[in-house]
């Protein structure tokens, strides 16, 4: 789901990409006639890499937020007054529910491990 904040971030990234592409197309100023600034393509590449890393970081953050939010909701359903209702279910249902919570936490940890 695209939120206004995500749309703004996407617009910023697209603007940066367009600006980088425009810089690469225009000739770089040179102190000597006939020389080319070879650093400009490298700088543009580094800038693009930073933008890609920022997008990957944002995607990781969003996925972790989703998993942790899901785990929080699962926990809230069986805490407080929900605990009595949870305890009234048969052992298989309780086991499956707790396994689902463990799986959600495991997926969040795997995302963190893969990112590091």
PDB file of C-alpha atoms in Angstrom:
ATOM      1  CA  UNK A   1       0.000   0.000   0.000  1.00  0.00           C
ATOM      2  CA  UNK A   2       1.364   3.411  -0.933  1.00  0.00           C
ATOM      3  CA  UNK A   3       1.030   6.003   1.791  1.00  0.00           C
ATOM      4  CA  UNK A   4       1.522   9.732   1.248  1.00  0.00           C
ATOM      5  CA  UNK A   5       4.918   9.446   2.935  1.00  0.00           C
ATOM      6  CA  UNK A   6       5.967   6.551   0.671  1.00  0.00           C
ATOM      7  CA  UNK A   7       4.724   8.453  -2.381  1.00  0.00           C
ATOM      8  CA  UNK A   8       6.790  11.475  -1.334  1.00  0.00           C
ATOM      9  CA  UNK A   9       9.894   9.297  -0.861  1.00  0.00           C
ATOM     10  CA  UNK A  10       9.354   7.696  -4.267  1.00  0.00           C
ATOM     11  CA  UNK A  11       8.933  11.117  -5.874  1.00  0.00           C
ATOM     12  CA  UNK A  12      12.171  12.291  -4.229  1.00  0.00           C
ATOM     13  CA  UNK A  13      14.076   9.235  -5.463  1.00  0.00           C
ATOM     14  CA  UNK A  14      12.714   9.616  -9.002  1.00  0.00           C
ATOM     15  CA  UNK A  15      13.667  13.309  -9.003  1.00  0.00           C
ATOM     16  CA  UNK A  16      17.195  12.421  -7.871  1.00  0.00           C
ATOM     17  CA  UNK A  17      17.494   9.776 -10.587  1.00  0.00           C
ATOM     18  CA  UNK A  18      16.337  12.252 -13.233  1.00  0.00           C
ATOM     19  CA  UNK A  19      18.787  14.889 -11.987  1.00  0.00           C
ATOM     20  CA  UNK A  20      21.637  12.374 -12.034  1.00  0.00           C
ATOM     21  CA  UNK A  21      20.755  11.286 -15.567  1.00  0.00           C
ATOM     22  CA  UNK A  22      20.649  14.920 -16.716  1.00  0.00           C
ATOM     23  CA  UNK A  23      24.095  15.562 -15.229  1.00  0.00           C
ATOM     24  CA  UNK A  24      25.521  12.540 -17.022  1.00  0.00           C
ATOM     25  CA  UNK A  25      24.162  13.758 -20.381  1.00  0.00           C
ATOM     26  CA  UNK A  26      25.601  17.261 -20.102  1.00  0.00           C
ATOM     27  CA  UNK A  27      29.326  17.717 -20.730  1.00  0.00           C
ATOM     28  CA  UNK A  28      31.322  18.310 -17.607  1.00  0.00           C
ATOM     29  CA  UNK A  29      33.188  21.606 -17.300  1.00  0.00           C
ATOM     30  CA  UNK A  30      36.864  21.147 -17.904  1.00  0.00           C
ATOM     31  CA  UNK A  31      39.876  23.305 -17.165  1.00  0.00           C
ATOM     32  CA  UNK A  32      41.556  22.125 -20.359  1.00  0.00           C
ATOM     33  CA  UNK A  33      39.967  21.963 -23.785  1.00  0.00           C
ATOM     34  CA  UNK A  34      39.352  18.424 -24.955  1.00  0.00           C
ATOM     35  CA  UNK A  35      39.591  16.762 -21.521  1.00  0.00           C
ATOM     36  CA  UNK A  36      36.720  14.857 -19.969  1.00  0.00           C
ATOM     37  CA  UNK A  37      35.841  14.753 -16.296  1.00  0.00           C
ATOM     38  CA  UNK A  38      36.032  10.995 -15.725  1.00  0.00           C
ATOM     39  CA  UNK A  39      34.908  11.349 -12.105  1.00  0.00           C
ATOM     40  CA  UNK A  40      31.391  12.424 -13.037  1.00  0.00           C
ATOM     41  CA  UNK A  41      30.138   8.993 -14.162  1.00  0.00           C
ATOM     42  CA  UNK A  42      31.633   7.453 -11.011  1.00  0.00           C
ATOM     43  CA  UNK A  43      29.973  10.084  -8.846  1.00  0.00           C
ATOM     44  CA  UNK A  44      26.658   9.456 -10.576  1.00  0.00           C
ATOM     45  CA  UNK A  45      27.075   5.715 -10.085  1.00  0.00           C
ATOM     46  CA  UNK A  46      27.821   6.213  -6.398  1.00  0.00           C
ATOM     47  CA  UNK A  47      24.783   8.458  -6.105  1.00  0.00           C
ATOM     48  CA  UNK A  48      22.609   5.826  -7.780  1.00  0.00           C
ATOM     49  CA  UNK A  49      24.023   3.142  -5.470  1.00  0.00           C
ATOM     50  CA  UNK A  50      23.155   5.280  -2.449  1.00  0.00           C
ATOM     51  CA  UNK A  51      19.604   5.744  -3.724  1.00  0.00           C
ATOM     52  CA  UNK A  52      19.211   2.010  -4.329  1.00  0.00           C
ATOM     53  CA  UNK A  53      20.552   1.278  -0.847  1.00  0.00           C
ATOM     54  CA  UNK A  54      18.101   3.800   0.617  1.00  0.00           C
ATOM     55  CA  UNK A  55      15.224   2.117  -1.219  1.00  0.00           C
ATOM     56  CA  UNK A  56      16.340  -1.308  -0.001  1.00  0.00           C
ATOM     57  CA  UNK A  57      16.627   0.032   3.546  1.00  0.00           C
ATOM     58  CA  UNK A  58      13.120   1.503   3.314  1.00  0.00           C
ATOM     59  CA  UNK A  59      11.727  -1.786   1.978  1.00  0.00           C
ATOM     60  CA  UNK A  60      13.437  -3.726   4.773  1.00  0.00           C
ATOM     61  CA  UNK A  61      12.099  -1.288   7.356  1.00  0.00           C
ATOM     62  CA  UNK A  62       8.568  -1.600   5.959  1.00  0.00           C
ATOM     63  CA  UNK A  63       8.694  -5.425   5.939  1.00  0.00           C
ATOM     64  CA  UNK A  64      10.055  -5.543   9.503  1.00  0.00           C
ATOM     65  CA  UNK A  65       7.398  -3.089  10.641  1.00  0.00           C
ATOM     66  CA  UNK A  66       4.715  -5.292   9.068  1.00  0.00           C
ATOM     67  CA  UNK A  67       6.037  -8.483  10.697  1.00  0.00           C
ATOM     68  CA  UNK A  68       6.482  -6.906  14.122  1.00  0.00           C
ATOM     69  CA  UNK A  69       3.019  -5.326  13.889  1.00  0.00           C
ATOM     70  CA  UNK A  70       1.573  -8.728  13.019  1.00  0.00           C
ATOM     71  CA  UNK A  71       3.393 -10.334  15.943  1.00  0.00           C
ATOM     72  CA  UNK A  72       2.141  -7.586  18.256  1.00  0.00           C
ATOM     73  CA  UNK A  73      -1.449  -8.181  17.126  1.00  0.00           C
ATOM     74  CA  UNK A  74      -1.070 -11.946  17.626  1.00  0.00           C
ATOM     75  CA  UNK A  75       0.242 -11.356  21.138  1.00  0.00           C
ATOM     76  CA  UNK A  76      -2.506  -8.882  22.013  1.00  0.00           C
ATOM     77  CA  UNK A  77      -5.184 -11.430  21.054  1.00  0.00           C
ATOM     78  CA  UNK A  78      -3.986 -13.877  23.705  1.00  0.00           C
ATOM     79  CA  UNK A  79      -3.123 -11.441  26.474  1.00  0.00           C
ATOM     80  CA  UNK A  80      -5.357 -10.003  29.163  1.00  0.00           C
ATOM     81  CA  UNK A  81      -8.972 -11.084  28.741  1.00  0.00           C
ATOM     82  CA  UNK A  82      -8.052 -12.958  25.551  1.00  0.00           C
ATOM     83  CA  UNK A  83      -5.923 -15.421  27.519  1.00  0.00           C
ATOM     84  CA  UNK A  84      -8.967 -17.164  28.991  1.00  0.00           C
ATOM     85  CA  UNK A  85     -10.492 -17.569  25.538  1.00  0.00           C
ATOM     86  CA  UNK A  86      -7.158 -18.832  24.181  1.00  0.00           C
ATOM     87  CA  UNK A  87      -6.866 -21.403  26.977  1.00  0.00           C
ATOM     88  CA  UNK A  88     -10.343 -22.761  26.159  1.00  0.00           C
ATOM     89  CA  UNK A  89      -9.169 -23.913  22.707  1.00  0.00           C
ATOM     90  CA  UNK A  90      -7.850 -27.423  22.152  1.00  0.00           C
ATOM     91  CA  UNK A  91      -4.125 -28.087  22.312  1.00  0.00           C
ATOM     92  CA  UNK A  92      -3.698 -28.330  18.522  1.00  0.00           C
ATOM     93  CA  UNK A  93      -5.167 -24.863  17.957  1.00  0.00           C
ATOM     94  CA  UNK A  94      -3.016 -23.390  20.721  1.00  0.00           C
ATOM     95  CA  UNK A  95       0.073 -25.103  19.334  1.00  0.00           C
ATOM     96  CA  UNK A  96      -0.630 -23.879  15.795  1.00  0.00           C
ATOM     97  CA  UNK A  97      -1.216 -20.328  17.034  1.00  0.00           C
ATOM     98  CA  UNK A  98       2.028 -20.268  18.995  1.00  0.00           C
ATOM     99  CA  UNK A  99       3.882 -21.795  16.031  1.00  0.00           C
ATOM    100  CA  UNK A 100       2.527 -18.973  13.819  1.00  0.00           C
ATOM    101  CA  UNK A 101       3.882 -16.430  16.300  1.00  0.00           C
ATOM    102  CA  UNK A 102       7.261 -18.177  16.317  1.00  0.00           C
ATOM    103  CA  UNK A 103       7.300 -18.243  12.516  1.00  0.00           C
ATOM    104  CA  UNK A 104       6.524 -14.514  12.326  1.00  0.00           C
ATOM    105  CA  UNK A 105       9.330 -13.698  14.764  1.00  0.00           C
ATOM    106  CA  UNK A 106      11.695 -16.019  12.870  1.00  0.00           C
ATOM    107  CA  UNK A 107      10.962 -14.289   9.554  1.00  0.00           C
ATOM    108  CA  UNK A 108      11.695 -10.907  11.147  1.00  0.00           C
ATOM    109  CA  UNK A 109      15.004 -12.186  12.531  1.00  0.00           C
ATOM    110  CA  UNK A 110      15.950 -13.686   9.156  1.00  0.00           C
ATOM    111  CA  UNK A 111      15.314 -10.329   7.469  1.00  0.00           C
ATOM    112  CA  UNK A 112      17.647  -8.665   9.955  1.00  0.00           C
ATOM    113  CA  UNK A 113      20.316 -11.337   9.524  1.00  0.00           C
ATOM    114  CA  UNK A 114      20.131 -11.121   5.722  1.00  0.00           C
ATOM    115  CA  UNK A 115      20.457  -7.331   5.880  1.00  0.00           C
ATOM    116  CA  UNK A 116      23.614  -7.447   7.998  1.00  0.00           C
TER     117      UNK A 116
END
